[in-house]
PDB file of C-alpha atoms and ligand atoms in Angstrom:
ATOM      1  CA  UNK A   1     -28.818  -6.634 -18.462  1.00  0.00           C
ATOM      2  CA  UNK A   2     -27.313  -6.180 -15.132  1.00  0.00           C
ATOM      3  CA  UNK A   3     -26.439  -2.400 -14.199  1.00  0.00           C
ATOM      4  CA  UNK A   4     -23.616  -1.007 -15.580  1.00  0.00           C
ATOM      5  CA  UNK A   5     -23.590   1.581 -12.858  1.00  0.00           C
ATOM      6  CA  UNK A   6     -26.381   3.938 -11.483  1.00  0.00           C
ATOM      7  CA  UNK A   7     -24.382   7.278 -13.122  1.00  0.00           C
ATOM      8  CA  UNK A   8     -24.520   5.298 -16.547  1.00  0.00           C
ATOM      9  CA  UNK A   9     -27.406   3.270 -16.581  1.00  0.00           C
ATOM     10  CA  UNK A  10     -30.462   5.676 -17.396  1.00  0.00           C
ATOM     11  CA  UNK A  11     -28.468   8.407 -19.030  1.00  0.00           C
ATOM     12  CA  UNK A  12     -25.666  10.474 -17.801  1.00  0.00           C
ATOM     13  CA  UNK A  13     -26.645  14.203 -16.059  1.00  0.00           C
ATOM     14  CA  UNK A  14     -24.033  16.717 -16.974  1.00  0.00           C
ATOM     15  CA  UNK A  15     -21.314  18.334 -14.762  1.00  0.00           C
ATOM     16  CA  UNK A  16     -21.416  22.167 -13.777  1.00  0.00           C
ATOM     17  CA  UNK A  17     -18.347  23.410 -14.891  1.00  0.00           C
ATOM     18  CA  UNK A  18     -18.222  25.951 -12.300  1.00  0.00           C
ATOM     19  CA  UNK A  19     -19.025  23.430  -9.689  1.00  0.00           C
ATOM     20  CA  UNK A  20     -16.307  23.770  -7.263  1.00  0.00           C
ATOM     21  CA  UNK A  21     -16.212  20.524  -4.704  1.00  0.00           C
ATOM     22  CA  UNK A  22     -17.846  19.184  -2.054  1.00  0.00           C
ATOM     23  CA  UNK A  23     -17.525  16.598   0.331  1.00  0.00           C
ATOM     24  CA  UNK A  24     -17.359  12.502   0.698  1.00  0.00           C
ATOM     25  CA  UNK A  25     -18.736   9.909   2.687  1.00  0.00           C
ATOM     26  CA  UNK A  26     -18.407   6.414   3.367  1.00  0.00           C
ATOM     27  CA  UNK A  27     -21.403   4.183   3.604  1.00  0.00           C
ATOM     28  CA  UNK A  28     -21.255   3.202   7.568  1.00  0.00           C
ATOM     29  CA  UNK A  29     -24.213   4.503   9.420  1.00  0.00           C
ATOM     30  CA  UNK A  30     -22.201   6.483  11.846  1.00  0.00           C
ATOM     31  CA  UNK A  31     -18.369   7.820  12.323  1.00  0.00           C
ATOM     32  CA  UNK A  32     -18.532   8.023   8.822  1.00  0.00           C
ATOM     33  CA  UNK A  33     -15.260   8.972   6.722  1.00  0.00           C
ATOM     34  CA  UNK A  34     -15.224  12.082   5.613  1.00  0.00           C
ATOM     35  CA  UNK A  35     -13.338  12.899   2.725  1.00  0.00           C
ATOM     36  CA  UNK A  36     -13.174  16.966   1.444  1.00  0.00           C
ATOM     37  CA  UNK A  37     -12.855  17.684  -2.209  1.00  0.00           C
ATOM     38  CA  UNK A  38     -11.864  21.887  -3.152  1.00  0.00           C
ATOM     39  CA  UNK A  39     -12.759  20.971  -6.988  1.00  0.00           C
ATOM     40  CA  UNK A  40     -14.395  19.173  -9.409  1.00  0.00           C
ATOM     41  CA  UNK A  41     -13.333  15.943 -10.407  1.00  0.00           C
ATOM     42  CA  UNK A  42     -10.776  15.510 -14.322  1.00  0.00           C
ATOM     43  CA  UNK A  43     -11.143  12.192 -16.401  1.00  0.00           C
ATOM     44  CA  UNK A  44     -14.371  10.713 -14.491  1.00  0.00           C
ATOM     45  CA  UNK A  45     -14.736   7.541 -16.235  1.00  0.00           C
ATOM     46  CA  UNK A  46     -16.291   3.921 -15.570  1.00  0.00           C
ATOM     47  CA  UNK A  47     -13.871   1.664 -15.014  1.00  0.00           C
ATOM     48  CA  UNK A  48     -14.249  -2.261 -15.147  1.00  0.00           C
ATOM     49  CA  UNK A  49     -10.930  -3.154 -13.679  1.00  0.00           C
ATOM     50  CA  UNK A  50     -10.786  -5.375 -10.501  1.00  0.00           C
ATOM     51  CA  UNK A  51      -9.486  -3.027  -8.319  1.00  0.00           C
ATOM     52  CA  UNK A  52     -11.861  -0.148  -8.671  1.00  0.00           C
ATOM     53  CA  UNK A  53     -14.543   0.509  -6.047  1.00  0.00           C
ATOM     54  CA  UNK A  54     -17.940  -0.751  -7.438  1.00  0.00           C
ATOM     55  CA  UNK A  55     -21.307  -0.036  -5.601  1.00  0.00           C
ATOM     56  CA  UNK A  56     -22.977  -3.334  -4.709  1.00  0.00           C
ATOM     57  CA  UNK A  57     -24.969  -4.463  -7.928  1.00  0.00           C
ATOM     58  CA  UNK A  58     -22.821  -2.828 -10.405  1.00  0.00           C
ATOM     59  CA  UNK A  59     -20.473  -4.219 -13.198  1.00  0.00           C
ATOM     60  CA  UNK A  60     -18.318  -0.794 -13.349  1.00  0.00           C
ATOM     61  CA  UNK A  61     -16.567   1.593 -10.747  1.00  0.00           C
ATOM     62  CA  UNK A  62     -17.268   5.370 -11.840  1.00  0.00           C
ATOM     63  CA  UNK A  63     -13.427   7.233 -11.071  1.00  0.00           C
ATOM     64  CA  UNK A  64     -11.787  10.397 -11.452  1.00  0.00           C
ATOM     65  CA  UNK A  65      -8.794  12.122 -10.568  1.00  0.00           C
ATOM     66  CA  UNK A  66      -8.227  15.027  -8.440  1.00  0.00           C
ATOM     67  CA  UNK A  67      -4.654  16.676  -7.414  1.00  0.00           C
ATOM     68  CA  UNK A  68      -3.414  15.923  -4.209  1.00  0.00           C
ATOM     69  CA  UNK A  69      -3.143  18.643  -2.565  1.00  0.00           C
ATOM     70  CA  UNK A  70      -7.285  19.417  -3.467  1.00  0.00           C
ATOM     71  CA  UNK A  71      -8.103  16.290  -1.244  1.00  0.00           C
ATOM     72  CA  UNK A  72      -7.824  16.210   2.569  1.00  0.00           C
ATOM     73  CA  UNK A  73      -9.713  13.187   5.087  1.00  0.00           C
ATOM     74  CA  UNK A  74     -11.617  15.661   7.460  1.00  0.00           C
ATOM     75  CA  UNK A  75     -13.343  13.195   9.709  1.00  0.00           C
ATOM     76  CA  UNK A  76     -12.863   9.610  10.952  1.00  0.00           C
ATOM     77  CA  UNK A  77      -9.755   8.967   9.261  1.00  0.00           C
ATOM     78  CA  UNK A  78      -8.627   6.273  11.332  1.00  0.00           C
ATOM     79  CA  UNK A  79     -11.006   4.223   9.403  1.00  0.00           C
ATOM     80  CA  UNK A  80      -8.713   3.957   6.810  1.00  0.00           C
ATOM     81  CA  UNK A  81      -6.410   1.337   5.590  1.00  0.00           C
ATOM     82  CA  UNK A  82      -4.522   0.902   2.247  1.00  0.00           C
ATOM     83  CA  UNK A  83      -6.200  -2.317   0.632  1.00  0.00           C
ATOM     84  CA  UNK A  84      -2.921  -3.177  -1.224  1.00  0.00           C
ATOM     85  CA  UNK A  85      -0.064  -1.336  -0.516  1.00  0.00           C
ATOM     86  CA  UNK A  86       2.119  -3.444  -3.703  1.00  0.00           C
ATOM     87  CA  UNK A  87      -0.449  -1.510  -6.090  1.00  0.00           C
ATOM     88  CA  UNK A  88       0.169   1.642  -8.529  1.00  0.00           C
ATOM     89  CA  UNK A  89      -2.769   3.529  -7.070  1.00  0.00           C
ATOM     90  CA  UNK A  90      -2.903   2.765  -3.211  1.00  0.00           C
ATOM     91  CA  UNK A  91      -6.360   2.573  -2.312  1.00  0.00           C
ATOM     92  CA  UNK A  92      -7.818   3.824   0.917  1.00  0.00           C
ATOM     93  CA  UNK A  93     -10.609   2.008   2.472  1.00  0.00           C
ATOM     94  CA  UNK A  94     -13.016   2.493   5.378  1.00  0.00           C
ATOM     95  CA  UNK A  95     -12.080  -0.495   7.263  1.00  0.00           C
ATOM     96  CA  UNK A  96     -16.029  -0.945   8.458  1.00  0.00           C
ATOM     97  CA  UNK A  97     -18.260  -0.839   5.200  1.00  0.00           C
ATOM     98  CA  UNK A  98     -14.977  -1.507   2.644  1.00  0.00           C
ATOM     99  CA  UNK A  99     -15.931   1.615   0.297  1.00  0.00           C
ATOM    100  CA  UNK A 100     -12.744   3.390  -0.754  1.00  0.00           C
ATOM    101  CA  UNK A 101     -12.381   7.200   0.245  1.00  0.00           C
ATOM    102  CA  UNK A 102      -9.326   7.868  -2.061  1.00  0.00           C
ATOM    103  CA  UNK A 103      -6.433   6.074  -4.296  1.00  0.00           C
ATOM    104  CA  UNK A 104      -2.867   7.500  -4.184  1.00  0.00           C
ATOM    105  CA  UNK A 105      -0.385   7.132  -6.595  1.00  0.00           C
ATOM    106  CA  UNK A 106       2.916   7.292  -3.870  1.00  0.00           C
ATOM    107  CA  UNK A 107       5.153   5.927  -6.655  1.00  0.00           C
ATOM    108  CA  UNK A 108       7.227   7.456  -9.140  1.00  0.00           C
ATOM    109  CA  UNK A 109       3.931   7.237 -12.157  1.00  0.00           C
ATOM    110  CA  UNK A 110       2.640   9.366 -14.965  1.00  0.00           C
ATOM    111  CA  UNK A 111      -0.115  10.095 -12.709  1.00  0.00           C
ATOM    112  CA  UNK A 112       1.466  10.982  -9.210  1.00  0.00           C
ATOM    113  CA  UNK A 113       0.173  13.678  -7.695  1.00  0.00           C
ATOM    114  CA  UNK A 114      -3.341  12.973  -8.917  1.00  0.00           C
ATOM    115  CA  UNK A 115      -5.781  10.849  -6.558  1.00  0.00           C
ATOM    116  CA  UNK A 116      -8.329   8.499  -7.510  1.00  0.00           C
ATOM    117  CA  UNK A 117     -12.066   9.304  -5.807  1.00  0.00           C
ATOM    118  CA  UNK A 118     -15.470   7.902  -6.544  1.00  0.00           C
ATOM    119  CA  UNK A 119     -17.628  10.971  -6.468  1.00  0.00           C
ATOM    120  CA  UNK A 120     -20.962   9.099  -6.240  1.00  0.00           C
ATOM    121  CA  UNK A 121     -19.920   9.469  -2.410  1.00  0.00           C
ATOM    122  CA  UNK A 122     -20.934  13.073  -2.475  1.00  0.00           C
ATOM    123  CA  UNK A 123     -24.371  14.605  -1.940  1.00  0.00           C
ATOM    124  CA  UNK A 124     -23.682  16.966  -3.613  1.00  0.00           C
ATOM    125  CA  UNK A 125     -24.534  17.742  -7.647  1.00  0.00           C
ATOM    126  CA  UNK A 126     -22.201  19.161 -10.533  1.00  0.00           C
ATOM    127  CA  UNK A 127     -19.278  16.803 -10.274  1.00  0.00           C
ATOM    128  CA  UNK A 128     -18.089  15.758 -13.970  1.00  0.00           C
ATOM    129  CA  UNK A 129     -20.077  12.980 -15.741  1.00  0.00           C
ATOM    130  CA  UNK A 130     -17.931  10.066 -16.784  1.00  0.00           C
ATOM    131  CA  UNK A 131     -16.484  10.825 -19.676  1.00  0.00           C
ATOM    132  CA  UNK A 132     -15.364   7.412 -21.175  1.00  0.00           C
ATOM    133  CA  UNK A 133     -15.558   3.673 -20.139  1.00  0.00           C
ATOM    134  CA  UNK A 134     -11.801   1.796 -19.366  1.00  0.00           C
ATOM    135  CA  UNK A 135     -11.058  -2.008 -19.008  1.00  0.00           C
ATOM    136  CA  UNK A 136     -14.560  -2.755 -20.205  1.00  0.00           C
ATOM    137  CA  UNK A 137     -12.855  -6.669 -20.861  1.00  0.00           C
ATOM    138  CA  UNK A 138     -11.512  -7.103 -17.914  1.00  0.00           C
ATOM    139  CA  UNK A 139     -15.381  -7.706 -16.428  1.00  0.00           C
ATOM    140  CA  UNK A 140     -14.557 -10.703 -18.082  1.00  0.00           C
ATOM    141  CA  UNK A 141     -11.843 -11.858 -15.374  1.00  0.00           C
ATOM    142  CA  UNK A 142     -14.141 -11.552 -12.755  1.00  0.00           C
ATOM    143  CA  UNK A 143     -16.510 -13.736 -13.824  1.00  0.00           C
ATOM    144  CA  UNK A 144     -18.779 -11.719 -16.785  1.00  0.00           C
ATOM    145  CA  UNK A 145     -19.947 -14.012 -19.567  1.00  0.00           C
ATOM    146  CA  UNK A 146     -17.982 -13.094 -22.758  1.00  0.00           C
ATOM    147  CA  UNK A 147     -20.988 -13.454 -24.793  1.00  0.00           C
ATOM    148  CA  UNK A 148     -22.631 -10.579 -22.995  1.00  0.00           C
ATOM    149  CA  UNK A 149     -19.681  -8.074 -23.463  1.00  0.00           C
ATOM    150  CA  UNK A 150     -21.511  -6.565 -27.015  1.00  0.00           C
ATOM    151  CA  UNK A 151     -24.329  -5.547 -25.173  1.00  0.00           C
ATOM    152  CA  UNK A 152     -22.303  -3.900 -22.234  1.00  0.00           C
ATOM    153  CA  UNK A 153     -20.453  -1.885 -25.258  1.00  0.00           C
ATOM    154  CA  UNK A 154     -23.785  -1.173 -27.048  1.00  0.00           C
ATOM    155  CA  UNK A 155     -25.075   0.318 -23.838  1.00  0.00           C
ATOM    156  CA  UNK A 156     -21.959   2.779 -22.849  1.00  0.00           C
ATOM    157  CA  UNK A 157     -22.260   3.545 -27.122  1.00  0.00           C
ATOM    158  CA  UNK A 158     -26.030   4.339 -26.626  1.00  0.00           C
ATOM    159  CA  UNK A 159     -25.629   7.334 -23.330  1.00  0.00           C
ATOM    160  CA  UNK A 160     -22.783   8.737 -25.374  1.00  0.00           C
ATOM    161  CA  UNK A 161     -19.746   6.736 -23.969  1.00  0.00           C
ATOM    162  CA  UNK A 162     -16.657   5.712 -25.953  1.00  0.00           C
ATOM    163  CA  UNK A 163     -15.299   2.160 -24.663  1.00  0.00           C
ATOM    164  CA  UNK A 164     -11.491   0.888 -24.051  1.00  0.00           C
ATOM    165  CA  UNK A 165      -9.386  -1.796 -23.116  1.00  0.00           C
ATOM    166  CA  UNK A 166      -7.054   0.275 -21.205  1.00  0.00           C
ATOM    167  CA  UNK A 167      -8.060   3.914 -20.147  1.00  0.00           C
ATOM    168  CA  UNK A 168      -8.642   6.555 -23.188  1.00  0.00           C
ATOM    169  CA  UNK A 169      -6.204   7.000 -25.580  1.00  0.00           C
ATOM    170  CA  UNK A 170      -5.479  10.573 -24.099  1.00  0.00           C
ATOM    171  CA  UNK A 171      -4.741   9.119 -21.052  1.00  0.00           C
ATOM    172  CA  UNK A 172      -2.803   6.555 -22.922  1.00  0.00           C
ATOM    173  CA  UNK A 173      -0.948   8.828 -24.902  1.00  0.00           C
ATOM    174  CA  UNK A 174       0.531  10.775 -21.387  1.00  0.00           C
ATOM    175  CA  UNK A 175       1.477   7.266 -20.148  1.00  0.00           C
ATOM    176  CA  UNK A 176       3.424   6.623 -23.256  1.00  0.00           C
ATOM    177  CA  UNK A 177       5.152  10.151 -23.393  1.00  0.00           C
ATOM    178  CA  UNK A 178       6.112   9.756 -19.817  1.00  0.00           C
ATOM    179  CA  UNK A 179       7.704   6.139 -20.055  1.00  0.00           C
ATOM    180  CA  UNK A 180       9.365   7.686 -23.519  1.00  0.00           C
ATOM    181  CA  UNK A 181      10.595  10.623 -21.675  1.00  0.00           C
ATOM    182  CA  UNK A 182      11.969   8.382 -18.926  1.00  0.00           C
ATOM    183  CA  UNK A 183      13.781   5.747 -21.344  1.00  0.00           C
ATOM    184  CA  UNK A 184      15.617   9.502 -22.927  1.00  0.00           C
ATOM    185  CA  UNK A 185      13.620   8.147 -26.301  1.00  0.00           C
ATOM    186  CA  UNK A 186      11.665  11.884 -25.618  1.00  0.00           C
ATOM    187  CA  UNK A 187      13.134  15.039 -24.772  1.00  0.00           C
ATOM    188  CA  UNK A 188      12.309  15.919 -20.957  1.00  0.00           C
ATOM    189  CA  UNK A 189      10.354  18.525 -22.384  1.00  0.00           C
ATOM    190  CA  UNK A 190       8.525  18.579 -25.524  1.00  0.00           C
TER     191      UNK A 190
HETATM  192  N1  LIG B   1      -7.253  -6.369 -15.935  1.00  0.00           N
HETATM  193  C1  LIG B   1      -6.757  -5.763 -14.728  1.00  0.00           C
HETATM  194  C2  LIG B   1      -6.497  -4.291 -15.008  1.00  0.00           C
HETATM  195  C3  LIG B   1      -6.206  -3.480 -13.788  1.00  0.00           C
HETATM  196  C4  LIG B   1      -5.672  -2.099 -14.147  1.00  0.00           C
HETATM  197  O1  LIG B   1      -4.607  -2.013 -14.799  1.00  0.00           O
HETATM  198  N2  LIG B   1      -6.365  -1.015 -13.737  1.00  0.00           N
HETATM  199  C5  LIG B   1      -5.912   0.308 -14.116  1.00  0.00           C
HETATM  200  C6  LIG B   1      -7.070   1.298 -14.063  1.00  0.00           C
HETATM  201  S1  LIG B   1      -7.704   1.765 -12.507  1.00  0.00           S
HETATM  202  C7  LIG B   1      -8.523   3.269 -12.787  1.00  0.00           C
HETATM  203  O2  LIG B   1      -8.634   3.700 -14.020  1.00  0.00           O
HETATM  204  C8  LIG B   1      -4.765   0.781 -13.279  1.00  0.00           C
HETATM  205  O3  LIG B   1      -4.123   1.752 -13.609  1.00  0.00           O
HETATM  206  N3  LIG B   1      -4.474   0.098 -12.187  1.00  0.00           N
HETATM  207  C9  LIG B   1      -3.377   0.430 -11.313  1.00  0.00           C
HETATM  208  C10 LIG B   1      -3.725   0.008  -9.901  1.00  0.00           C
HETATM  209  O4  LIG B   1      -4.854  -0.439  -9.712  1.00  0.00           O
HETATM  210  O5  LIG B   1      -2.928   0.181  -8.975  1.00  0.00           O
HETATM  211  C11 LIG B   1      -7.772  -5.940 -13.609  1.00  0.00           C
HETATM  212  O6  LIG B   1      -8.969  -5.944 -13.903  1.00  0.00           O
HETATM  213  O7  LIG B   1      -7.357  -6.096 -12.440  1.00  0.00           O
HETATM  214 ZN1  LIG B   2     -17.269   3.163   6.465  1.00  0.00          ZN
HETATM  215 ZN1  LIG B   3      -9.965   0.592 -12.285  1.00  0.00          ZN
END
């Protein structure tokens, strides 16, 4: 089976929960972006979506979310362009080697004020394993055979991981409450 994603593939290693940050890097060999985290990472998760960052050989991004204001480009951040500025999360990208430093949600959204980062980019150990795997079908629209889509769910099932459609239904569940709070169907606060 190809590799789902080097963080996944031969067992996930735990997070330190007092880990506190570190820093990221972009894969040219100099001028590299630098991206500076002040905390761990919330919701890491593999995602199979089309428009998450995936390391070359891999079927799955690994994501997680970080508040703004914990995220700030410390080197080389003219490098950077937003891939698709029509998208939800607005991805930044080095303009060199393509990797994406960080995804902002500029938008009114359930999740503004979070930003999306790929923590693999780090050197440094303790960031939050993934926690569960997100639009697992959609590796389908980009060309994965259907019939090999049990085995990619036996796989995340076997190291512990809980597969989805969408994202979790925790992260579901905030979407929902936000667009119900916004159509007055839920109070503003509950
Ligand atoms: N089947 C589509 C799904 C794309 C999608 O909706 N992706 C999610 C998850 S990204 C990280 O968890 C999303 O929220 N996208 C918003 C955005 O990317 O701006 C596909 O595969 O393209
Ligand atoms: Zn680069
Ligand atoms: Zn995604």
């Amino acid at each position: 089976m190809p590799s789902l994603h080097a963080s996944v593939d031969n067992g996930l290693t735990k997070g330190d929960p007092n880990f506190s940050g570190g820093k990221l890097y972009c894969h040219c060999s100099s001028k590299k972006v630098e991206v500076t985290l002040k905390s761990n990472v919330a919701h890491n998760h593999a995602c199979g979506c089309s428009k998450c960052w995936k390391p070359e050989g891999a079927l799955f991004s690994v994501v997680g979310v970080i508040p703004v204001d914990q995220l700030s480009v410390t080197a080389n951040g003219d490098k950077l362009h937003v891939i698709d500025s029509s998208a939800a999360i607005q991805r930044n990208a080095c303009k060199e080697c393509g990797v994406h430093l960080f995804g902002r949600i500029v938008n009114d959204h359930p999740f503004k004020g979070l930003d999306f980062v790929h923590t693999e980019l780090s050197d440094s150990k303790g960031w939050q394993e993934p926690q569960f795997a997100a639009f697992v079908s959609s590796i389908i629209e980009q060309g994965f055979h259907p019939k090999g889509i049990d085995e990619v769910r036996e796989k995340f099932k076997a190291v512990g991981l809980q597969t989805y459609d969408v994202l979790s239904p925790a992260l579901m569940d905030l979407i929902a409450t936000y667009t119900g709070q916004k159509a007055g169907k839920l109070p503003a606060k509950l």
